[in-house]
PDB file of C-alpha atoms in Angstrom:
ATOM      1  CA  UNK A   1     116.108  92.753  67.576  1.00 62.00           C
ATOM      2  CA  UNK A   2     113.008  90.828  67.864  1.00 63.00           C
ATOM      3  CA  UNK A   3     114.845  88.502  70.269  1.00 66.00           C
ATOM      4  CA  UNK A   4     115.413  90.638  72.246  1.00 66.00           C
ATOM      5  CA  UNK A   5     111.930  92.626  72.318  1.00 58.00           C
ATOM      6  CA  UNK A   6     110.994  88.332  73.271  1.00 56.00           C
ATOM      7  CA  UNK A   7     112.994  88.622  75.794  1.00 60.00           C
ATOM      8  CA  UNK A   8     112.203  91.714  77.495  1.00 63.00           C
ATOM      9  CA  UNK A   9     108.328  90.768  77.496  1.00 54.00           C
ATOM     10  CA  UNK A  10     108.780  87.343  78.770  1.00 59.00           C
ATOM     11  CA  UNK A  11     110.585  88.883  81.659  1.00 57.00           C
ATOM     12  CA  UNK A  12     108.578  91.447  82.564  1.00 52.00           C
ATOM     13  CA  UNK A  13     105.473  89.046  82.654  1.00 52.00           C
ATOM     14  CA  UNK A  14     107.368  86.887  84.948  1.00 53.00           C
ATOM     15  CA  UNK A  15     108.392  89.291  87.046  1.00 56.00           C
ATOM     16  CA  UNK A  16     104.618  90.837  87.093  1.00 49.00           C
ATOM     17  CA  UNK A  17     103.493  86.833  88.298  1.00 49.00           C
ATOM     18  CA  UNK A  18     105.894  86.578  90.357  1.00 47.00           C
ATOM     19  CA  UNK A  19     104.964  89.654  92.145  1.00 40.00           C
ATOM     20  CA  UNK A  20     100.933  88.904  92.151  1.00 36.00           C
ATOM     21  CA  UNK A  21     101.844  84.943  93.602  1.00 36.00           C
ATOM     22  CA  UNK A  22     103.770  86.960  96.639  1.00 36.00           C
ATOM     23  CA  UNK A  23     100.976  89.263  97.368  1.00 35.00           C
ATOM     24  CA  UNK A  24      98.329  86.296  96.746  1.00 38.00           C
ATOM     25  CA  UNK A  25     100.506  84.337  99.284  1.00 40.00           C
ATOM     26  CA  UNK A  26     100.885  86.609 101.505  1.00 43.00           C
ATOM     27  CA  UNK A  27      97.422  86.783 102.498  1.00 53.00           C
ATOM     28  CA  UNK A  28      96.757  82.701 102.748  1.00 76.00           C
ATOM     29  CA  UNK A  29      97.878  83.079 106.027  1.00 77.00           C
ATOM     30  CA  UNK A  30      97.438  85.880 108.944  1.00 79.00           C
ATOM     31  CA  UNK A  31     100.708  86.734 110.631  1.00 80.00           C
ATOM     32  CA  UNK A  32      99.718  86.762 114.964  1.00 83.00           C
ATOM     33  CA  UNK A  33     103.206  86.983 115.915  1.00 81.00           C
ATOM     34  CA  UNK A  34     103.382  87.297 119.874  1.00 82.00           C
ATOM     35  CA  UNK A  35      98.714  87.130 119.848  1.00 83.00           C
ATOM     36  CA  UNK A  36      99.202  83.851 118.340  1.00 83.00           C
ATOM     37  CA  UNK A  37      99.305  81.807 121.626  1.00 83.00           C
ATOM     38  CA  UNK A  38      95.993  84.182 123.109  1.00 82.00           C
ATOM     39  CA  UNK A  39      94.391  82.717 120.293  1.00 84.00           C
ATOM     40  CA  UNK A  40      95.690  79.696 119.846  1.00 78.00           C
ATOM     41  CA  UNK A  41      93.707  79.000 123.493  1.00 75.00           C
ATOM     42  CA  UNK A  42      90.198  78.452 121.422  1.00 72.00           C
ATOM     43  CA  UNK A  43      89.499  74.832 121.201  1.00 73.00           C
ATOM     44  CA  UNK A  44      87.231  75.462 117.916  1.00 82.00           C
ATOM     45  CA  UNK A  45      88.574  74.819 114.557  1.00 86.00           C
ATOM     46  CA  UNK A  46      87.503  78.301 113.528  1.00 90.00           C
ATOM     47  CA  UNK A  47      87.585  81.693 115.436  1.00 91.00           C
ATOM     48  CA  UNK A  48      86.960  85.083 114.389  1.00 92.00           C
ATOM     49  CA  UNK A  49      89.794  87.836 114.619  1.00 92.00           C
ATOM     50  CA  UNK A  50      89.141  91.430 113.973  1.00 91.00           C
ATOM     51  CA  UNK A  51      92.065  93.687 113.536  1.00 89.00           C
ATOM     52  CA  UNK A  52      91.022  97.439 114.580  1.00 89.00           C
ATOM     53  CA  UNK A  53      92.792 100.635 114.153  1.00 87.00           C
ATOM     54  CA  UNK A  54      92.240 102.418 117.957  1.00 86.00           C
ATOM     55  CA  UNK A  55      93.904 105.411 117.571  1.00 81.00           C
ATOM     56  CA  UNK A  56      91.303 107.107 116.283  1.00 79.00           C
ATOM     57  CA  UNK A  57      87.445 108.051 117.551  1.00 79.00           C
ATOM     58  CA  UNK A  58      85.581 107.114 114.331  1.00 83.00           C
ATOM     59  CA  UNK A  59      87.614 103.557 114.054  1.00 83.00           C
ATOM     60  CA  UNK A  60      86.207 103.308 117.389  1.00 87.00           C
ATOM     61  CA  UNK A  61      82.559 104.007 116.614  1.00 88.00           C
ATOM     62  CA  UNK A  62      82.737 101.235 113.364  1.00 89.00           C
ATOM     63  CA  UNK A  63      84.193  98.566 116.263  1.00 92.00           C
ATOM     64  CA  UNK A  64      81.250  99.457 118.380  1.00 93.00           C
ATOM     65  CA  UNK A  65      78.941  98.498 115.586  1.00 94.00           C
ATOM     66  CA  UNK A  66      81.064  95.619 114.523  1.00 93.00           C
ATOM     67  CA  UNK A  67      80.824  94.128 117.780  1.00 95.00           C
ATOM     68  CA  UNK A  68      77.279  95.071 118.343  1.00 95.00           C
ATOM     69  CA  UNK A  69      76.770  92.842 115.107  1.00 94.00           C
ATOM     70  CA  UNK A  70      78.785  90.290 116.481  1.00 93.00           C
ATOM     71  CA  UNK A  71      76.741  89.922 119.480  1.00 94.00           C
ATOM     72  CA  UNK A  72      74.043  89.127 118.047  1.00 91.00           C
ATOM     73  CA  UNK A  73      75.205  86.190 115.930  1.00 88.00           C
ATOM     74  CA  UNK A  74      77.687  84.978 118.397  1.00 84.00           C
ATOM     75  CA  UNK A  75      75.518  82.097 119.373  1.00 84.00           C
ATOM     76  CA  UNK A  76      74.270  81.364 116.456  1.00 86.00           C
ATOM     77  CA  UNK A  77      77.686  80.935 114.557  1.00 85.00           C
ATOM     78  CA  UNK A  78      79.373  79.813 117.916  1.00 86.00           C
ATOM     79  CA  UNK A  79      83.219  81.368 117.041  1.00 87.00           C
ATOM     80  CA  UNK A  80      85.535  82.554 119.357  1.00 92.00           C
ATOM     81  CA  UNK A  81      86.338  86.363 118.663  1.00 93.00           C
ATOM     82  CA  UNK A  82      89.663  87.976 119.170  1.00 94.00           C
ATOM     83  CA  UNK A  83      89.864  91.633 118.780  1.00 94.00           C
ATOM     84  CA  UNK A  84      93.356  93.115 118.038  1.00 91.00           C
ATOM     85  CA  UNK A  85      93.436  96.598 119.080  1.00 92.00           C
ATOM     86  CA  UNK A  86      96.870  98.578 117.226  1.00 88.00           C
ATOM     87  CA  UNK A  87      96.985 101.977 119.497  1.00 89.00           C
ATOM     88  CA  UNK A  88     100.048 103.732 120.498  1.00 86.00           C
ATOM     89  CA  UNK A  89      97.958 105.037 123.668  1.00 87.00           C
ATOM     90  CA  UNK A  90      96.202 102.222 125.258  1.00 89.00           C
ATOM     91  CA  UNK A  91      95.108 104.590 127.962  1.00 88.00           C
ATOM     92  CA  UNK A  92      92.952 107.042 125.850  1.00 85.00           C
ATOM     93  CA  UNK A  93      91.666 103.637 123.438  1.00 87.00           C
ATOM     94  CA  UNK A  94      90.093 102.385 127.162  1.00 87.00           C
ATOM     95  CA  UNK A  95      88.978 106.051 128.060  1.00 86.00           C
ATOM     96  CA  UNK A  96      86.631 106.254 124.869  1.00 83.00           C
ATOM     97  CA  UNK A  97      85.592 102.421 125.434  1.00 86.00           C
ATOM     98  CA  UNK A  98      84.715 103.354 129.070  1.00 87.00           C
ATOM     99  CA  UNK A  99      82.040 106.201 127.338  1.00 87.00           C
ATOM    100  CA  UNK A 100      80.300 103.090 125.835  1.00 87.00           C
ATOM    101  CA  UNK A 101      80.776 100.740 128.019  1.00 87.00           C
ATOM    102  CA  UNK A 102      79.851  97.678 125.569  1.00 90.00           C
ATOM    103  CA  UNK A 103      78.770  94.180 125.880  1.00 93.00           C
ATOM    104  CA  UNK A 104      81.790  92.816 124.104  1.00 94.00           C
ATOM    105  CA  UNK A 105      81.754  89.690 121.566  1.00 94.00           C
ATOM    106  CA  UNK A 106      85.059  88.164 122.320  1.00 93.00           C
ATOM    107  CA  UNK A 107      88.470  89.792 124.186  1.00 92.00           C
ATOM    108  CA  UNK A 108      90.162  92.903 123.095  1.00 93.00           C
ATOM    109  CA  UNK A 109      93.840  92.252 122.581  1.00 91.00           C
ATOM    110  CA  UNK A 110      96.325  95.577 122.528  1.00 92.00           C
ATOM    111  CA  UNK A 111      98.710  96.068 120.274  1.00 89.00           C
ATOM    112  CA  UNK A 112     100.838  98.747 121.341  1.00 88.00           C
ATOM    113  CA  UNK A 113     103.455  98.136 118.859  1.00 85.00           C
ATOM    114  CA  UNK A 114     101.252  97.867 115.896  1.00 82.00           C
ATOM    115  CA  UNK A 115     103.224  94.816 115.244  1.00 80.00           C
ATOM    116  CA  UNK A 116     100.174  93.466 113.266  1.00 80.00           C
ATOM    117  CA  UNK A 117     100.228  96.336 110.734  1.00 73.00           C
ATOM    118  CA  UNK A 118     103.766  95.718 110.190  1.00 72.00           C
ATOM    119  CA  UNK A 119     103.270  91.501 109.710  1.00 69.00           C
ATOM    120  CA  UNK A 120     100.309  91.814 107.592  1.00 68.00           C
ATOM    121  CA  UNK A 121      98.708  93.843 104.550  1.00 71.00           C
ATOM    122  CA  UNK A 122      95.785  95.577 106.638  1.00 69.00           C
ATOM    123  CA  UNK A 123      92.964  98.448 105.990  1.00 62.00           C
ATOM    124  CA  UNK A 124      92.608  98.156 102.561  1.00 60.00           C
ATOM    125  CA  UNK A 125      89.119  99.425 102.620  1.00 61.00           C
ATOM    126  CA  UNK A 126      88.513 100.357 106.336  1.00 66.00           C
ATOM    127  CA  UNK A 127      90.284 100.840 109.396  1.00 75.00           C
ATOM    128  CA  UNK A 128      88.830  97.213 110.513  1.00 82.00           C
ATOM    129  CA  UNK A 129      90.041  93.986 109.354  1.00 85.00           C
ATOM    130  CA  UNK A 130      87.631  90.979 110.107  1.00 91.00           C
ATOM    131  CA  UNK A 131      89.443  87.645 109.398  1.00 91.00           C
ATOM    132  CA  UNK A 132      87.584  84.088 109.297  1.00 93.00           C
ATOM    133  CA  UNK A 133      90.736  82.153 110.383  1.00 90.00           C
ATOM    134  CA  UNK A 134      91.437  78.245 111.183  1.00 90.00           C
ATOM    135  CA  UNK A 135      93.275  76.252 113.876  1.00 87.00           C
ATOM    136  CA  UNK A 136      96.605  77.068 111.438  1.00 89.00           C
ATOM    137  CA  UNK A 137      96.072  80.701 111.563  1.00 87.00           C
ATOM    138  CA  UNK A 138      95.047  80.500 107.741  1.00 89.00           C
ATOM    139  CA  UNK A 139      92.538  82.673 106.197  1.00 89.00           C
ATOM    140  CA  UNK A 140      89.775  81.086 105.541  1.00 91.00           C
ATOM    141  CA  UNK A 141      87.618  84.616 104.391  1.00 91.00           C
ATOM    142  CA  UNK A 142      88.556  87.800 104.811  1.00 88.00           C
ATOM    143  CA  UNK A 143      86.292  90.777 105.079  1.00 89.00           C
ATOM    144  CA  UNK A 144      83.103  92.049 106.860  1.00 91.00           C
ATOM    145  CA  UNK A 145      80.253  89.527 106.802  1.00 93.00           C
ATOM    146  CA  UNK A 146      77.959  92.634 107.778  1.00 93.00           C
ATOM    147  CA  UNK A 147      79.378  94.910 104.597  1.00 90.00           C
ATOM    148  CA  UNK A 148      79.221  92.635 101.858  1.00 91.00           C
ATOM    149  CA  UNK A 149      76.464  90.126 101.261  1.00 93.00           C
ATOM    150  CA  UNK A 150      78.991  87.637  99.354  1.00 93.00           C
ATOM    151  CA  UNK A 151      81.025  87.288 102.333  1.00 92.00           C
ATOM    152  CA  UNK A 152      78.191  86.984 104.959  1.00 93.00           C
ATOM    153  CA  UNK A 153      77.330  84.206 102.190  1.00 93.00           C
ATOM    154  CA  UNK A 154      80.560  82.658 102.803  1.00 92.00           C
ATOM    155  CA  UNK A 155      80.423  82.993 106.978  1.00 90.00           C
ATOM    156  CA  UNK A 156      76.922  81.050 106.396  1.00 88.00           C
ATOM    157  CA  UNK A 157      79.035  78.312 104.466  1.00 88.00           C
ATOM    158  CA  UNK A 158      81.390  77.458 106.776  1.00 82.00           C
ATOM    159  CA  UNK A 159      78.837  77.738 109.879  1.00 78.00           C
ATOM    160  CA  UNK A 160      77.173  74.738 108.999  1.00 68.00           C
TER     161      UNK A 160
END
């Protein structure tokens, strides 16, 4: 009997690691399907992609201030930024740009399939998704340098 309780345990903790090593996997490297070869176009090592929910106003409003960030250390960190924008209604995503009419950071990129929420795990914490990616499309850091001082610490790392 206690062979078999072994047994049971030992699976279940492989299956469990198993599991975690997929997920951990999964997010070594972003998945740009059909945006890959926009991208791809960058001549720099390292380039910034931002994956933003635009169907709704508030997801908007955090871009804005994303990219209003962004602007200002644009020269400073000297990365190409990509925006992907998932929205089933590109026309009403420009409308509510048009009110702002921003200075933008890098090139907005629609996604009108939301073929990047289906190819990656996205919007954990926010309806924004700001990658740190290489030449290979690998994630180098993921996360808001602007919303958490330990990642802005790693952005600073890498810009040297």
């Amino acid at each position: 009997m206690k062979n078999i309780l072994w047994i049971i345990l030992i699976s279940f903790v492989c299956i469990y690691a198993c599991k975690e090593e997929k997920v951990k996997e999964e997010y070594k490297q972003l998945q740009l399907g059909e945006f890959a070869s926009i991208i791809s176009k960058d001549s720099n090592d390292l380039r910034l992609v931002s994956i933003i929910d635009g169907s709704c106003s508030m997801c908007i409003v955090d871009f804005l201030e994303l990219n209003e960030k962004l602007l200002k250390y644009k020269s400073k960190w000297k990365l190409p930024v990509h925006y992907i924008v998932m929205t089933g209604d590109p026309l009403v995503f420009q409308v509510n740009m048009r009110k702002f009419n921003p200075e933008l950071a890098g090139d907005i990129i629609l996604d009108t399939n939301y073929m990047m929420l289906d190819s990656n795990f996205l919007f954990k914490k926010s309806n924004i998704d700001v990658f740190l990616i290489d030449q290979y499309d690998s994630i180098r850091i993921s996360g808001n340098p602007f919303n958490d001082k330990d990642i802005y610490r790693q952005y600073k790392k890498y810009m040297k």
